[in-house]
Amino acid sequence: MVYAGQWVLIKRFAEITGYSENAVRHKIKGGIWIEGRVWRKAPDGRIFVNLGEFERWVESDALVKAF
């Protein structure tokens, strides 16, 4: 399931992956996901998650917290 360059809002991301919206926000706030790569804030302030980069994160070494 590759979504290279596909940015979705947190709500849609939660629907696709099964992560709760709260879990996504926790990963963002905790610095587990890098801004600009896995997530980004749009000009209107809404947060988007990149599905392709999320998939890369899932497949990465379990000891690595972020790219």
Tab-separated table of N, CA and C in Angstrom:
chain	number	residue	atom	x	y	z
A	1	MET	N	0.842	-1.166	0.000
A	1	MET	CA	0.000	0.000	0.000
A	1	MET	C	0.892	1.236	0.000
A	2	VAL	N	1.195	1.772	-1.147
A	2	VAL	CA	2.066	2.943	-1.252
A	2	VAL	C	1.234	4.164	-1.627
A	3	TYR	N	1.432	5.226	-0.862
A	3	TYR	CA	0.692	6.468	-1.067
A	3	TYR	C	1.674	7.620	-1.221
A	4	ALA	N	2.735	7.420	-1.966
A	4	ALA	CA	3.795	8.420	-2.073
A	4	ALA	C	3.228	9.815	-2.330
A	5	GLY	N	3.546	10.715	-1.435
A	5	GLY	CA	3.145	12.099	-1.604
A	5	GLY	C	1.683	12.387	-1.316
A	6	GLN	N	0.963	11.423	-0.773
A	6	GLN	CA	-0.453	11.646	-0.504
A	6	GLN	C	-0.628	12.165	0.924
A	7	TRP	N	-1.088	13.393	1.032
A	7	TRP	CA	-1.311	14.040	2.319
A	7	TRP	C	-2.796	13.980	2.661
A	8	VAL	N	-3.096	13.531	3.861
A	8	VAL	CA	-4.490	13.458	4.309
A	8	VAL	C	-4.613	14.093	5.689
A	9	LEU	N	-5.797	14.594	5.985
A	9	LEU	CA	-6.057	15.147	7.309
A	9	LEU	C	-6.014	14.040	8.363
A	10	ILE	N	-5.795	14.429	9.614
A	10	ILE	CA	-5.679	13.454	10.696
A	10	ILE	C	-6.899	12.539	10.774
A	11	LYS	N	-8.085	13.095	10.615
A	11	LYS	CA	-9.296	12.277	10.705
A	11	LYS	C	-9.282	11.163	9.658
A	12	ARG	N	-8.943	11.510	8.426
A	12	ARG	CA	-8.885	10.502	7.349
A	12	ARG	C	-7.764	9.504	7.609
A	13	PHE	N	-6.622	9.997	8.096
A	13	PHE	CA	-5.499	9.125	8.417
A	13	PHE	C	-5.926	8.085	9.449
A	14	ALA	N	-6.654	8.518	10.466
A	14	ALA	CA	-7.127	7.606	11.511
A	14	ALA	C	-8.066	6.545	10.917
A	15	GLU	N	-8.927	6.951	10.011
A	15	GLU	CA	-9.844	6.002	9.366
A	15	GLU	C	-9.076	4.950	8.560
A	16	ILE	N	-8.032	5.374	7.869
A	16	ILE	CA	-7.269	4.471	7.005
A	16	ILE	C	-6.407	3.512	7.811
A	17	THR	N	-5.743	4.019	8.845
A	17	THR	CA	-4.731	3.226	9.551
A	17	THR	C	-5.219	2.546	10.824
A	18	GLY	N	-6.276	3.071	11.418
A	18	GLY	CA	-6.732	2.517	12.694
A	18	GLY	C	-6.122	3.197	13.901
A	19	TYR	N	-5.160	4.095	13.665
A	19	TYR	CA	-4.624	4.891	14.776
A	19	TYR	C	-5.710	5.871	15.210
A	20	SER	N	-5.820	6.130	16.498
A	20	SER	CA	-6.773	7.149	16.940
A	20	SER	C	-6.209	8.526	16.605
A	21	GLU	N	-7.099	9.498	16.509
A	21	GLU	CA	-6.643	10.869	16.257
A	21	GLU	C	-5.733	11.328	17.390
A	22	ASN	N	-6.043	10.917	18.610
A	22	ASN	CA	-5.226	11.274	19.765
A	22	ASN	C	-3.820	10.673	19.653
A	23	ALA	N	-3.728	9.433	19.196
A	23	ALA	CA	-2.419	8.786	19.027
A	23	ALA	C	-1.578	9.532	17.993
A	24	VAL	N	-2.213	9.975	16.916
A	24	VAL	CA	-1.507	10.729	15.874
A	24	VAL	C	-0.975	12.034	16.465
A	25	ARG	N	-1.823	12.741	17.174
A	25	ARG	CA	-1.397	14.010	17.786
A	25	ARG	C	-0.268	13.792	18.801
A	26	HIS	N	-0.302	12.677	19.504
A	26	HIS	CA	0.753	12.354	20.469
A	26	HIS	C	2.090	12.125	19.750
A	27	LYS	N	2.062	11.421	18.623
A	27	LYS	CA	3.293	11.183	17.861
A	27	LYS	C	3.855	12.491	17.305
A	28	ILE	N	2.976	13.388	16.916
A	28	ILE	CA	3.410	14.690	16.402
A	28	ILE	C	3.996	15.521	17.534
A	29	LYS	N	3.245	15.655	18.627
A	29	LYS	CA	3.681	16.478	19.755
A	29	LYS	C	4.959	15.929	20.391
A	30	GLY	N	5.098	14.609	20.428
A	30	GLY	CA	6.270	13.981	21.047
A	30	GLY	C	7.498	13.955	20.156
A	31	GLY	N	7.368	14.423	18.912
A	31	GLY	CA	8.517	14.449	18.012
A	31	GLY	C	8.852	13.097	17.409
A	32	ILE	N	7.948	12.140	17.525
A	32	ILE	CA	8.187	10.813	16.960
A	32	ILE	C	8.150	10.886	15.442
A	33	TRP	N	7.249	11.712	14.919
A	33	TRP	CA	7.180	11.948	13.476
A	33	TRP	C	7.744	13.324	13.171
A	34	ILE	N	8.569	13.399	12.147
A	34	ILE	CA	9.244	14.642	11.788
A	34	ILE	C	8.330	15.542	10.953
A	35	GLU	N	8.263	16.798	11.368
A	35	GLU	CA	7.480	17.790	10.633
A	35	GLU	C	8.086	18.009	9.252
A	36	GLY	N	7.235	18.075	8.261
A	36	GLY	CA	7.687	18.283	6.889
A	36	GLY	C	7.906	16.980	6.147
A	37	ARG	N	8.063	15.901	6.871
A	37	ARG	CA	8.240	14.601	6.232
A	37	ARG	C	7.007	13.736	6.455
A	38	VAL	N	6.693	13.436	7.704
A	38	VAL	CA	5.546	12.588	8.005
A	38	VAL	C	4.293	13.440	8.197
A	39	TRP	N	4.475	14.636	8.716
A	39	TRP	CA	3.310	15.513	8.910
A	39	TRP	C	3.688	16.947	8.600
A	40	ARG	N	2.654	17.744	8.323
A	40	ARG	CA	2.886	19.173	8.091
A	40	ARG	C	1.609	19.944	8.371
A	41	LYS	N	1.816	21.214	8.676
A	41	LYS	CA	0.698	22.105	8.930
A	41	LYS	C	0.442	22.915	7.668
A	42	ALA	N	-0.784	22.887	7.196
A	42	ALA	CA	-1.183	23.644	6.009
A	42	ALA	C	-1.282	25.129	6.356
A	43	PRO	N	-1.331	25.995	5.366
A	43	PRO	CA	-1.441	27.434	5.631
A	43	PRO	C	-2.645	27.817	6.492
A	44	ASP	N	-3.686	26.991	6.473
A	44	ASP	CA	-4.859	27.293	7.308
A	44	ASP	C	-4.750	26.702	8.711
A	45	GLY	N	-3.605	26.081	9.016
A	45	GLY	CA	-3.364	25.556	10.357
A	45	GLY	C	-3.758	24.104	10.569
A	46	ARG	N	-4.382	23.493	9.591
A	46	ARG	CA	-4.783	22.093	9.733
A	46	ARG	C	-3.585	21.186	9.513
A	47	ILE	N	-3.562	20.048	10.205
A	47	ILE	CA	-2.442	19.119	10.137
A	47	ILE	C	-2.753	17.988	9.162
A	48	PHE	N	-1.786	17.748	8.266
A	48	PHE	CA	-1.873	16.665	7.298
A	48	PHE	C	-0.778	15.646	7.567
A	49	VAL	N	-1.054	14.381	7.254
A	49	VAL	CA	-0.085	13.297	7.411
A	49	VAL	C	0.163	12.690	6.044
A	50	ASN	N	1.421	12.394	5.759
A	50	ASN	CA	1.819	11.805	4.487
A	50	ASN	C	1.768	10.283	4.623
A	51	LEU	N	0.872	9.650	3.881
A	51	LEU	CA	0.691	8.207	4.003
A	51	LEU	C	1.914	7.410	3.556
A	52	GLY	N	2.593	7.861	2.525
A	52	GLY	CA	3.798	7.167	2.068
A	52	GLY	C	4.905	7.203	3.104
A	53	GLU	N	5.114	8.356	3.716
A	53	GLU	CA	6.152	8.481	4.747
A	53	GLU	C	5.767	7.722	6.016
A	54	PHE	N	4.474	7.680	6.317
A	54	PHE	CA	4.007	6.871	7.450
A	54	PHE	C	4.363	5.409	7.208
A	55	GLU	N	4.123	4.929	5.999
A	55	GLU	CA	4.437	3.537	5.667
A	55	GLU	C	5.939	3.271	5.816
A	56	ARG	N	6.763	4.207	5.386
A	56	ARG	CA	8.217	4.061	5.560
A	56	ARG	C	8.573	3.992	7.040
A	57	TRP	N	7.914	4.815	7.865
A	57	TRP	CA	8.155	4.807	9.303
A	57	TRP	C	7.796	3.445	9.893
A	58	VAL	N	6.662	2.897	9.474
A	58	VAL	CA	6.223	1.592	9.973
A	58	VAL	C	7.244	0.517	9.644
A	59	GLU	N	7.820	0.589	8.466
A	59	GLU	CA	8.769	-0.418	8.002
A	59	GLU	C	10.192	-0.188	8.505
A	60	SER	N	10.422	0.933	9.210
A	60	SER	CA	11.766	1.244	9.677
A	60	SER	C	12.138	0.411	10.900
A	61	ASP	N	13.400	0.463	11.254
A	61	ASP	CA	13.909	-0.253	12.421
A	61	ASP	C	13.140	0.186	13.664
A	62	ALA	N	12.727	-0.761	14.471
A	62	ALA	CA	11.922	-0.468	15.667
A	62	ALA	C	12.653	0.416	16.666
A	63	LEU	N	13.981	0.437	16.628
A	63	LEU	CA	14.749	1.238	17.569
A	63	LEU	C	14.845	2.693	17.146
A	64	VAL	N	14.554	2.971	15.887
A	64	VAL	CA	14.622	4.337	15.377
A	64	VAL	C	13.274	5.009	15.617
A	65	LYS	N	13.279	6.130	16.357
A	65	LYS	CA	12.033	6.808	16.679
A	65	LYS	C	11.564	7.722	15.562
A	66	ALA	N	12.476	8.229	14.767
A	66	ALA	CA	12.112	9.132	13.683
A	66	ALA	C	13.179	9.074	12.607
A	67	PHE	N	12.853	9.607	11.447
A	67	PHE	CA	13.813	9.632	10.338
A	67	PHE	C	14.896	10.633	10.621
